XYZ file of C-alpha atoms in Angstrom:
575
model
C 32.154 98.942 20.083
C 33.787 97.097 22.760
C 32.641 99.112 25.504
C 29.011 98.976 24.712
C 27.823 96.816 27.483
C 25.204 94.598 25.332
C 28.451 92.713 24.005
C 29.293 89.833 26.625
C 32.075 87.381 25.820
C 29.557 84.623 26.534
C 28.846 84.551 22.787
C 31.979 83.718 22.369
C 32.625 80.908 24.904
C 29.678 79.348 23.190
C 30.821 79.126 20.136
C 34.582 77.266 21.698
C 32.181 75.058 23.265
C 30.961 73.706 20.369
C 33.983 73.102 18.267
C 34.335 69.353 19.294
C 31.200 68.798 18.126
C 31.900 70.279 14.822
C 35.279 68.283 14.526
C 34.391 65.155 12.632
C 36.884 62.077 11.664
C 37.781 59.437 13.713
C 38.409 59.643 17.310
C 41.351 57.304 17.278
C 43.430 56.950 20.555
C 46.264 59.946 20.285
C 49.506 57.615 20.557
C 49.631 53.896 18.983
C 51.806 51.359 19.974
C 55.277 52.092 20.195
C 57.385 50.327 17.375
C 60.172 47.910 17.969
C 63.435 48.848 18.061
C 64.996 48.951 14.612
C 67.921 45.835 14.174
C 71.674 47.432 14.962
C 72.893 47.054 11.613
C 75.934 44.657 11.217
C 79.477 46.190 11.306
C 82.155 44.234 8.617
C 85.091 43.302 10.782
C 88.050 44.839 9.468
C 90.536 42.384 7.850
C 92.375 39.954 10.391
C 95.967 40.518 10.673
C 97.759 36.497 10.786
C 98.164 36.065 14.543
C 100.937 34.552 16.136
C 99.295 31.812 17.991
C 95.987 30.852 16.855
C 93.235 33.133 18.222
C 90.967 31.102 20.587
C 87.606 29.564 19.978
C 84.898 32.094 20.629
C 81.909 31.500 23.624
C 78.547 30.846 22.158
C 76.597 33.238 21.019
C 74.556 33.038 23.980
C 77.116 33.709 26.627
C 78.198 36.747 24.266
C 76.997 40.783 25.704
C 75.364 42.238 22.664
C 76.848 45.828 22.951
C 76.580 48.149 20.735
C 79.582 49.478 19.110
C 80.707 52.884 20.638
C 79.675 55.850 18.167
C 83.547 57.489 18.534
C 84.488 53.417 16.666
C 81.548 53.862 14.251
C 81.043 57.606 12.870
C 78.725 56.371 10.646
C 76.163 55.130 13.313
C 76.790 58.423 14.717
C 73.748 60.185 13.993
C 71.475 57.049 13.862
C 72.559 56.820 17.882
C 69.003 57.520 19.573
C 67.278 54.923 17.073
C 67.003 52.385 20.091
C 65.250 54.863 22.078
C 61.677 53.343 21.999
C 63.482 50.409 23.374
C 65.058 52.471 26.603
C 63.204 52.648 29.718
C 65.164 55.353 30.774
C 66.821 58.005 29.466
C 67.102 61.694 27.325
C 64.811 62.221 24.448
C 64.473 65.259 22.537
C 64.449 67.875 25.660
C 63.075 65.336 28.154
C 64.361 63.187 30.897
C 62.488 60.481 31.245
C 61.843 56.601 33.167
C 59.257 54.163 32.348
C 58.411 50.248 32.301
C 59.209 47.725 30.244
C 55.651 47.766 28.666
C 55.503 51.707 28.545
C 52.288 51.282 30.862
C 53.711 54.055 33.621
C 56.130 56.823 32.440
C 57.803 59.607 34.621
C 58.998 62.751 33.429
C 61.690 64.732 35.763
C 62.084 68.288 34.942
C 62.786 71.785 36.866
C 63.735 75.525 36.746
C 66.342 78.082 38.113
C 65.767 81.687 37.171
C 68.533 83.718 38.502
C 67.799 87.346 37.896
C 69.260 90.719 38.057
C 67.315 93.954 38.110
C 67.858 97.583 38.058
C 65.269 100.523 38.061
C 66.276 103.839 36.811
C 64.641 107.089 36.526
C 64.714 111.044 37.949
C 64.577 110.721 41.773
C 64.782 106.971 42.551
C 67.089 106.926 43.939
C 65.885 109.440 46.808
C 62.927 106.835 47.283
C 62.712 105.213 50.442
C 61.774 101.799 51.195
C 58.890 99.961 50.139
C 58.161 102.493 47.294
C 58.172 99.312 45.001
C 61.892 100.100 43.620
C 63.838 96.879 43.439
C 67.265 96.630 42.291
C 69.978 93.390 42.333
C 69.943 89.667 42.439
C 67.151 87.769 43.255
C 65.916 84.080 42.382
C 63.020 85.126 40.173
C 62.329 81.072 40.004
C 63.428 77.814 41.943
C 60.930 75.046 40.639
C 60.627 71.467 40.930
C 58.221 69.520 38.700
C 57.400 65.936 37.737
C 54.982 64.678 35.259
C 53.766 61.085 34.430
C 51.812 58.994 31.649
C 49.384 55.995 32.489
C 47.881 53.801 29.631
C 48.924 56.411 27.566
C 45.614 58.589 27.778
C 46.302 59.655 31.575
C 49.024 62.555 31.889
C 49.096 64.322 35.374
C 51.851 67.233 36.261
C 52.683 68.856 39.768
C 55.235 71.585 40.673
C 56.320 73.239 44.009
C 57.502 77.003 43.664
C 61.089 77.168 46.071
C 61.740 80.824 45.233
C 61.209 83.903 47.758
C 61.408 86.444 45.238
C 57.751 87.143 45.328
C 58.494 91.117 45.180
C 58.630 90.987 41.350
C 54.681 90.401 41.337
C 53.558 91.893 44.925
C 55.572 95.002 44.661
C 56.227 97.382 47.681
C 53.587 94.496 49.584
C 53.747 95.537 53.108
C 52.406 93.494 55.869
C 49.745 95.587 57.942
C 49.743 94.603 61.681
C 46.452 95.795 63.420
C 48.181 97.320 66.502
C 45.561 98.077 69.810
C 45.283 99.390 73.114
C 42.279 99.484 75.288
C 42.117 103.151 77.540
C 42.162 102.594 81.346
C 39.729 105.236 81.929
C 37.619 104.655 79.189
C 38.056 101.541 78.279
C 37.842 101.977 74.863
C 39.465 100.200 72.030
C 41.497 102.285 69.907
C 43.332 100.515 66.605
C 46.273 101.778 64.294
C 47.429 100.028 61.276
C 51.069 100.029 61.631
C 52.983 98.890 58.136
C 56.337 97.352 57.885
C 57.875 98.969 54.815
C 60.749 96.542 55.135
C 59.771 93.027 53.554
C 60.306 90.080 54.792
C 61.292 87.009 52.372
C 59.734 83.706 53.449
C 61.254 80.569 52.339
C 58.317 77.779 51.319
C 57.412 75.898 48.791
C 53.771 76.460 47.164
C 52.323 74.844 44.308
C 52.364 76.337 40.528
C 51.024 73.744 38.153
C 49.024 70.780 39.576
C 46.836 68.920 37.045
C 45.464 65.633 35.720
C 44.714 64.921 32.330
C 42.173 62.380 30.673
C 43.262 62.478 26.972
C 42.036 59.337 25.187
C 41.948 61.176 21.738
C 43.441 64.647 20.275
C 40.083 65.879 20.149
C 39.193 65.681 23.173
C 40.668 65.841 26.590
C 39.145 66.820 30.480
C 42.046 68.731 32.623
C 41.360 68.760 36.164
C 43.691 71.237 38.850
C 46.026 74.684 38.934
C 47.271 75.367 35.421
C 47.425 78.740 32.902
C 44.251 80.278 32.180
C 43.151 79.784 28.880
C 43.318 83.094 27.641
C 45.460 85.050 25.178
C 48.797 83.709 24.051
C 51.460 84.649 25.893
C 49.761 83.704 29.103
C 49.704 79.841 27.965
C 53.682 80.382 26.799
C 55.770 78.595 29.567
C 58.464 80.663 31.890
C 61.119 79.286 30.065
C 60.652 79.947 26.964
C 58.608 83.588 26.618
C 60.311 85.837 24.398
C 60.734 88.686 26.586
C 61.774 87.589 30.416
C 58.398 89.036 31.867
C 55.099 89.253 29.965
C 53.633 92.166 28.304
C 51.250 94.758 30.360
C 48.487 93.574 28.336
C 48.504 89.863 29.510
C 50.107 90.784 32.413
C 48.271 93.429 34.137
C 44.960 93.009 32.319
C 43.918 89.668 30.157
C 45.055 87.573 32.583
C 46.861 89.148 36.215
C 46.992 85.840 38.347
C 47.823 83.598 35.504
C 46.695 80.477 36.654
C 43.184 79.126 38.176
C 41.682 75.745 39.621
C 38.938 74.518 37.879
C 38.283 72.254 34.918
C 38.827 72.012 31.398
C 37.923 70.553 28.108
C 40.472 71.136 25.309
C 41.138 68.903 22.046
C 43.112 70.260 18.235
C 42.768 68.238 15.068
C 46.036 65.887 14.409
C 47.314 68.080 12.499
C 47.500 70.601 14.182
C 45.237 73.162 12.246
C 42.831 73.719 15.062
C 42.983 73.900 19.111
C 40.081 74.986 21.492
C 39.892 75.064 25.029
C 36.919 76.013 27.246
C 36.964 76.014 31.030
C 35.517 76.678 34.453
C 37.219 78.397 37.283
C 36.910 79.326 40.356
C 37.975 82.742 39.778
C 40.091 83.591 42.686
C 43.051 82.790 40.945
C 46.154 80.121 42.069
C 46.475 78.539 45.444
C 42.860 79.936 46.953
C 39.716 78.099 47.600
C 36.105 79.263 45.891
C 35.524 82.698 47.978
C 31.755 82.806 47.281
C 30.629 79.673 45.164
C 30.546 81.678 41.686
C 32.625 80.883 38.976
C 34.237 81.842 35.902
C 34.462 80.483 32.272
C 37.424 81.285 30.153
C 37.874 79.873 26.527
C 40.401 80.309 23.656
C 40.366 79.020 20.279
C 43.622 78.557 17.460
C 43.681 78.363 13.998
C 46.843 77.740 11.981
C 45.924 78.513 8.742
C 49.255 76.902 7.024
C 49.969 73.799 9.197
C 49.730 72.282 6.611
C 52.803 73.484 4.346
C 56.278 72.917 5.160
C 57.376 76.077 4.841
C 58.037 78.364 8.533
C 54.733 79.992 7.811
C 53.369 76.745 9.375
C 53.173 77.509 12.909
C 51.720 80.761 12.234
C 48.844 81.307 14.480
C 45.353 83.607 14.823
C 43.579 83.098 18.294
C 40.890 84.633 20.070
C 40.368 84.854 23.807
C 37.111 84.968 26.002
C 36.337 85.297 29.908
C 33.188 86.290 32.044
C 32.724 85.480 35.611
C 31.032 87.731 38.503
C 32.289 88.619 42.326
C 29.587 88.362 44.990
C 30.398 91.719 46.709
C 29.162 89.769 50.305
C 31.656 87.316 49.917
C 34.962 88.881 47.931
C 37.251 91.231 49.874
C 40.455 90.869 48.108
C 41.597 93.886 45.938
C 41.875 94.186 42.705
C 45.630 93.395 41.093
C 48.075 96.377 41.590
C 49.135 97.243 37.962
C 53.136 97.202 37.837
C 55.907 96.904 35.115
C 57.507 94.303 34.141
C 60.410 94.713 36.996
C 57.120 95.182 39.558
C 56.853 98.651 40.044
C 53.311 99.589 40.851
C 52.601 102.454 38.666
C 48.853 102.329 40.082
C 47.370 100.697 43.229
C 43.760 99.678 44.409
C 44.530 101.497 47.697
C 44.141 105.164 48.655
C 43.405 107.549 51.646
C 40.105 108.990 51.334
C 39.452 112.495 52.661
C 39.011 111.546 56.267
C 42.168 109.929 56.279
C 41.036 106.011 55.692
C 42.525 103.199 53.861
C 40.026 102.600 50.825
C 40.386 99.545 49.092
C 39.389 98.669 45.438
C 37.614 95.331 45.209
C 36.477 93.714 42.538
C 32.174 92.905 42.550
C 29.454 91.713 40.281
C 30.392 91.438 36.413
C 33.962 90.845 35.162
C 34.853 90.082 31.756
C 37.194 90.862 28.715
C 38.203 89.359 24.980
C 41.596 89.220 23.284
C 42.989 88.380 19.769
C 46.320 87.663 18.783
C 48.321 86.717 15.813
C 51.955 85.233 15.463
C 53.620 85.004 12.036
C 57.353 83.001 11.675
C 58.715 84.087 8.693
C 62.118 82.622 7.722
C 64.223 84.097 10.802
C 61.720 86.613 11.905
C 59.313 86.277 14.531
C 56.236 88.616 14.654
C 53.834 88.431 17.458
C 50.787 90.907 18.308
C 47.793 90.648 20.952
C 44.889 92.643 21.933
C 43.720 92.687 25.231
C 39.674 94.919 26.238
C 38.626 94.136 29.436
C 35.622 95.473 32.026
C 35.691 94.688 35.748
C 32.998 96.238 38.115
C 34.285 97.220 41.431
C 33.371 98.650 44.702
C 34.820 100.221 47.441
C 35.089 99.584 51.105
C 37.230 100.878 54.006
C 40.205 98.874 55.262
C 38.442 96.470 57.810
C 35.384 96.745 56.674
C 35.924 95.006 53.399
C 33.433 91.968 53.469
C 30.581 94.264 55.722
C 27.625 95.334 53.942
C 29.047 98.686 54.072
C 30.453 99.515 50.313
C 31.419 103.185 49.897
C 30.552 103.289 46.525
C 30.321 101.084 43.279
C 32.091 101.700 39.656
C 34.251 100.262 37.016
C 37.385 99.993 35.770
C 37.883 99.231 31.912
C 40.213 99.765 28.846
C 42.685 98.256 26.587
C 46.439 97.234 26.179
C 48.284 95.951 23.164
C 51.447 95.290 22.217
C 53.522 94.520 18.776
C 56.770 92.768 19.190
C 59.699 91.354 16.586
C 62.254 88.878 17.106
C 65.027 88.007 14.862
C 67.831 84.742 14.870
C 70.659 85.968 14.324
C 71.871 82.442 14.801
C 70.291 79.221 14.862
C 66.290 79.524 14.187
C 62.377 79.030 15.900
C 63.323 75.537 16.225
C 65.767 75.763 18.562
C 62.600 76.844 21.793
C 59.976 75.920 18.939
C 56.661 77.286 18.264
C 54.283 79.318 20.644
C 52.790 76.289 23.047
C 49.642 75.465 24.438
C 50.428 74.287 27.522
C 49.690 70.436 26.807
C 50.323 67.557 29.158
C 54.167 66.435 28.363
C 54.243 63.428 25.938
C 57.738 62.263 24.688
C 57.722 60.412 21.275
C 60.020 58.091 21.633
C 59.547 56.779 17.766
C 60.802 60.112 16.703
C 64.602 61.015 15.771
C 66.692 62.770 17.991
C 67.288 65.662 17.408
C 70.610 67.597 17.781
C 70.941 70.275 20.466
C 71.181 73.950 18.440
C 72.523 77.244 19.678
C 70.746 80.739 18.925
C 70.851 84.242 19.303
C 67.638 86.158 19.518
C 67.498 90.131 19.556
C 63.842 91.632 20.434
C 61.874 94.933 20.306
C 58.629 95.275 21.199
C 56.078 98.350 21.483
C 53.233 98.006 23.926
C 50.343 100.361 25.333
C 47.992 100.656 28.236
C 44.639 102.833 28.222
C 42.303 102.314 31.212
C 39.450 104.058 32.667
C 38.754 103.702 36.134
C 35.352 105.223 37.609
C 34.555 104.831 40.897
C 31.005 105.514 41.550
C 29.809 105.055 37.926
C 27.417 102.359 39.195
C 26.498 103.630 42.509
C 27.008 106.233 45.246
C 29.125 109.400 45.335
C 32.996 109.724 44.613
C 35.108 110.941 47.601
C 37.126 114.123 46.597
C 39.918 112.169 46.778
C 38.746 109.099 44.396
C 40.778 108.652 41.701
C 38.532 109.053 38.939
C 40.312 108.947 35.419
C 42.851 107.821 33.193
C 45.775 104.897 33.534
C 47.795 105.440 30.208
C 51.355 103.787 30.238
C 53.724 103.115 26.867
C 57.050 100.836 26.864
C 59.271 100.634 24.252
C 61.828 97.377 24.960
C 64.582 95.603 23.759
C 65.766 92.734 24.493
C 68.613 89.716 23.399
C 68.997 86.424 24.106
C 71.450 83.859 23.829
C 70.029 79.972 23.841
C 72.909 77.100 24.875
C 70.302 74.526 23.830
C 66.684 75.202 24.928
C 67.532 74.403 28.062
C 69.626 77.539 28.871
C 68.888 81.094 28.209
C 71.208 83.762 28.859
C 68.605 87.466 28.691
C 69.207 90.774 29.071
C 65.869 93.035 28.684
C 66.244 97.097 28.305
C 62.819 98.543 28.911
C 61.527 102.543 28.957
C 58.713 103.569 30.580
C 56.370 106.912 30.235
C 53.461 108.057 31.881
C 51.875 110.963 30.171
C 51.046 113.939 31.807
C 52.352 112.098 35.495
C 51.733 114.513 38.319
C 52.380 113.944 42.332
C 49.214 113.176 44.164
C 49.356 116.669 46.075
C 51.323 119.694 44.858
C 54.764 120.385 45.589
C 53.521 124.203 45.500
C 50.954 126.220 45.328
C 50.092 126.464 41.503
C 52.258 123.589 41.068
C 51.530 120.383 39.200
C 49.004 118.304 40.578
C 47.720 114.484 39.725
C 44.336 115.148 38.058
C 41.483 112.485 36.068
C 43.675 112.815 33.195
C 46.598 111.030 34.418
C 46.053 109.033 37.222
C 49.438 106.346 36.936
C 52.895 107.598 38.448
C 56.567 107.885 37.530
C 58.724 107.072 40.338
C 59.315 110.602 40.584
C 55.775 111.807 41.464
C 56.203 109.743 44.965
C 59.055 111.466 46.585
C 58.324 113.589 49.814
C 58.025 117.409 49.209
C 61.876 119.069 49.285
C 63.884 116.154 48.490
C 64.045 116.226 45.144
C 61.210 118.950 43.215
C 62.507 118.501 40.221
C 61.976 115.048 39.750
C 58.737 114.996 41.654
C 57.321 117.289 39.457
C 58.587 116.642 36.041
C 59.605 113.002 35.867
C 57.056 111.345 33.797
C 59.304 107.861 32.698
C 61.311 105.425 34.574
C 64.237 102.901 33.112
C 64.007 99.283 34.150
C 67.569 96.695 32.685
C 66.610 92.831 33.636
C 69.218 89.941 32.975
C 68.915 86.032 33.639
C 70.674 83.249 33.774
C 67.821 80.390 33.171
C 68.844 76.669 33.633
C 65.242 74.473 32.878
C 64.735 71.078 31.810
C-alpha cells in the first residue's frame, strides 16, 4: 500500500539513476554538421518576344545579384521556399525566431508570452463575500514573459526568462500582507503587538525570474542542467504554459505532485535518439523558485518515459507511460514557511495552512522532517483523440508553530498530511490535429533544425473534458504532542468536472475558454450558524465559498452550499 511508510520513493530514484548506464550504443554528438544549402534549381526563361531594338549586352555574371525568384512568379518553388534555411543566419524556422553566425558557432533564440485572462467565480453566496476571501473575478494578465535562449558549439544550450505580470493572485489567493503593528505603554512600558492584515491587495509591478538554466548536452544520452527550471515530476508539470491542455493544471500536479513547479538545483537527463526512452534525475534545493537553500538539505526528484510505439508511424507513436519520484526532508530549526494553500484552478483556497487556535493565535502549518510522493501517468493519441491520465500519492510531515514563533524551538505539535489526487481527461480535434501544439514535451533546451522542412502553419479546434479528484488526510499531532480543539484534524476531499475548448491560430495563438464545477462533500462553516446547526467536522475539512460568509448575511448559502462555479478565458500570444 502506498501509505505504508516502509515504501520510500528512493527505490525509485535509484533505479532513474541508473538508466544511462544501461543505455548502450554510441554516444555520438546529438547534432552533426549542418548540410549545405541545396542549389536553387534553374527556372527556363519563357520564350523571348522579337524586340524592337536589340536588347543590350548583359553585365558579367559576376556583377549580376543572384536573387531568388519571388515564390508569387514561381508557384512551383512555392513549397520548397524554406529549403535555404540552413544557409540563413537569421530568420523563422518551424515555430522559432532565430539569429546566428555564419559558422552556426553562437545561435540566439528570441521568444515570449502574453496571457491575457478573464475569470469569473460563481457559487451560493459569493457574491456576499467580502474582500480578500480569495474570490477573483475579471481581467487580469495571468502572464507577461520575456525569454531568450542560445546554442554554443552546439552541445551548450542556456535559457533565461523574466516574469512582467502582477497577477500573482491566481496562485497566492486572498494573500494578505500582515503588518506587525506596536505600541510600548507609558506606565508600564510594556510592548504590546497586533497583527493588523490588509485584506485589500496590492499589485506590484517587477520582473522576477521563471526559467534560468544552462545546459551541457554533448550527446542525447546524456546531458547536466544547471539553474530554475520545472521539477521533474509527473507530466503535466514539465508541459509548458503555452501549450497545456486545460489553461491551469490539474489539482493533482497542481496542489500536490508538484505546488511550486519549479526548483534550483541540478540535473542529469538523456532519451535514446529515437525517442523510446527519457530519464531525468535531479537535486534541489527544495524551497522551490526564486529562494536560496533555507537549511542546507536537499531534495531529489526523478522521472522516467517510455514510448512504447515511437517507433511506428502511426499517432500511437507519441504515446507515453511515465513514472514520477521525490523525497527530500525540512529541518524544522531552519524552515518556517507554510505549507502551499490548496486552491482551484481560478485560486480559490478551498483549504489553508493557517488557523486560530483556541486561545485566539495564528497557527501556522509548516512543513518538517520527511517529504515525499510518486506519480504515474499515461497519454495515448489516437487518431484525433487525446487521452491523458496521472496519479499523484504524496506524504509530507508537518509541524505547527504560532505566528512569530515559527523558526523558535517552540513547535506546538507534529503530524502529517497525506493522500491522493487523480485526474482523467479527453481531448478531441475537431479541426486540424496533435500536430498542430505537438506531443506532450519534456522541457528540453530549444534546438531548431534548420535541415528540416518547413512546415506549414495549421489551425485547430480542441474541445476538452476532464474528471479529477482530491483525497487528503491531514493529522496534526500524529507524530507528536496534543491536537488543539480547534486543529483541523480530517479529511480534504474535492471533485471537478471541466470542460473546456480551444481554438489554435497556429501554435502560437490560443484562444480558451475553461467551464469548471466544483464540490466539496459534506462542506460545513467552521462554527455553526445555530445551535444544532451544521458544523465543519474531521470529515470534511475543505470549504465552499459559502461556508465563509459571516453569520446573517446569507444562512442559506453558508450552510448548504457545498460547490462553487469557476468560467476562465484567454487570449494567449507566445512565440
Amino acid at each position: 500500500m502506498l501509505a505504508n511508510r516502509s515504501f520510500r520513493p528512493r527505490h525509485a530514484l535509484a533505479f532513474l539513476a541508473m538508466l544511462p548506464a544501461l543505455a548502450h550504443g554510441s554516444l555520438a554528438l546529438a547534432q552533426g554538421d549542418v548540410p549545405a544549402a541545396p542549389d536553387t534549381p534553374a527556372v527556363t526563361p519563357a520564350p523571348a518576344v522579337t524586340p524592337a531594338t536589340p536588347p543590350e549586352s548583359p553585365p558579367p555574371p559576376s556583377l549580376l545579384p543572384q536573387l531568388s525568384p519571388a515564390p508569387d512568379l514561381q508557384p512551383a518553388l512555392a513549397p520548397q521556399a524554406d529549403d535555404d534555411a540552413a544557409s540563413w543566419t537569421a530568420g523563422y524556422h518551424n515555430g522559432n525566431f532565430f539569429l546566428r553566425d555564419k559558422s552556426d558557432i553562437f545561435r540566439l533564440y528570441i521568444m515570449g508570452r502574453v496571457h491575457v485572462d478573464w475569470l469569473d467565480q460563481l457559487g451560493a453566496g459569493v457574491g456576499s463575500l467580502p474582500p480578500g476571501s480569495g474570490i477573483e473575478g475579471g481581467f487580469f494578465l495571468r502572464r507577461a514573459r520575456l525569454e531568450l535562449a542560445g546554442e554554443f558549439y552546439e552541445v551548450w544550450q542556456w535559457w533565461v526568462g523574466a516574469e512582467f505580470s502582477s497577477a500573482n493572485a491566481i496562485d497566492n489567493a486572498a494573500g494578505n500582507q500582515t503588518t506587525p503593528t506596536c505600541s510600548v505603554s507609558a506606565t508600564t512600558s510594556a510592548v504590546t503587538c497586533v497583527d493588523k492584515e490588509n485584506a485589500v491587495e496590492n499589485p506590484t509591478i517587477k520582473a522576477i525570474p521563471t526559467d534560468v538554466f544552462v545546459n551541457y548536452g554533448p550527446s542525447p544520452w546524456s546531458n547536466v542542467q544547471v539553474g530554475q527550471f520545472y521539477l521533474p515530476f509527473t507530466l503535466e508539470n514539465r508541459i509548458s504554459d503555452n501549450t497545456t491542455a486545460f489553461l491551469e493544471r490539474s489539482l493533482a500536479v497542481r496542489n500536490l505532485g508538484a505546488p511550486l513547479q519549479r526548483d534550483i538545483g541540478a540535473m542529469f537527463w538523456g532519451e535514446s535518439p529515437n525517442r523510446v526512452l527519457y530519464y531525468a534525475v535531479g537535486i534541489f534545493n527544495g524551497d522551490g523558485p526564486n529562494r536560496p537553500n533555507a537549511d542546507d538539505r536537499y531534495d531529489v526528484s526523478g522521472r522516467a518515459v517510455v514510448r512504447p510505439f515511437a517507433l511506428t508511424e502511426s499517432t500511437m507513436k507519441w504515446a507515453q507511460i511515465g513514472f514520477s519520484a521525490r523525497e527530500g526532508s525540512r529541518d524544522p530549526t531552519q524552515v518556517g514557511y507554510d505549507l502551499p494553500t490548496l486552491t482551484t484552478q481560478g485560486g480559490y483556497p478551498f483549504w489553508k495552512p493557517t488557523y486560530k487556535d483556541s486561545f485566539g493565535r495564528l497557527i501556522h502549518i509548516i512543513p518538517s522532517n520527511a517529504q515525499w510522493a510518486v506519480a504515474g501517468d499515461v497519454y495515448v493519441p489516437v487518431d484525433g483523440f487525446d487521452f491523458t491520465g496521472e496519479f499523484v500519492y504524496a506524504n509530507d510531515d508537518t509541524r505547527e508553530a504560532v505566528d512569530g514563533l515559527q523558526l523558535s524551538p517552540f513547535t506546538e505539535r507534529i503530524g502529517q498530511l497525506k493522500g491522493y489526487s487523480w485526474y482523467a481527461q479527453a481531448g478531441y480535434w475537431v479541426v486540424g490535429d496533435h500536430d498542430i501544439i505537438g506531443p506532450p514535451t519534456y522541457g528540453r533546451p530549444i534546438h531548431v533544425d534548420l535541415t528540416q522542412p518547413q512546415k506549414r502553419p495549421q489551425r485547430g479546434v480542441q474541445v476538452l473534458a476532464k474528471f479529477e479528484q482530491m483525497h487528503l488526510t491531514y493529522e496534526g499531532a500524529s507524530r507528536g504532542g496534543a491536537s488543539d480543539a480547534n486543529t483541523p484534524n480530517g479529511n480534504i476531499d474535492v471533485d471537478a468536472v471541466e470542460f473546456g475548448v480551444n481554438y489554435w491560430a497556429t501554435k502560437h495563438l490560443r484562444v480558451g475558454v475553461n467551464y469548471t464545477y466544483y464540490t466539496f462533500p459534506g462542506s460545513a462553516p467552521v462554527t455553526a450558524t445555530t445551535t444544532g446547526g451544521p458544523v465543519q467536522t474531521s470529515d470534511q475539512r475543505a470549504v465552499a465559498p459559502g461556508q465563509l460568509l459571516a453569520k446573517g448575511i446569507d444562512d442559506s448559502a453558508r450552510n448548504g452550499s457545498h460547490a462553487m462555479d469557476e468560467v476562465q478565458a484567454r487570449v494567449g500570444v507566445q512565440f
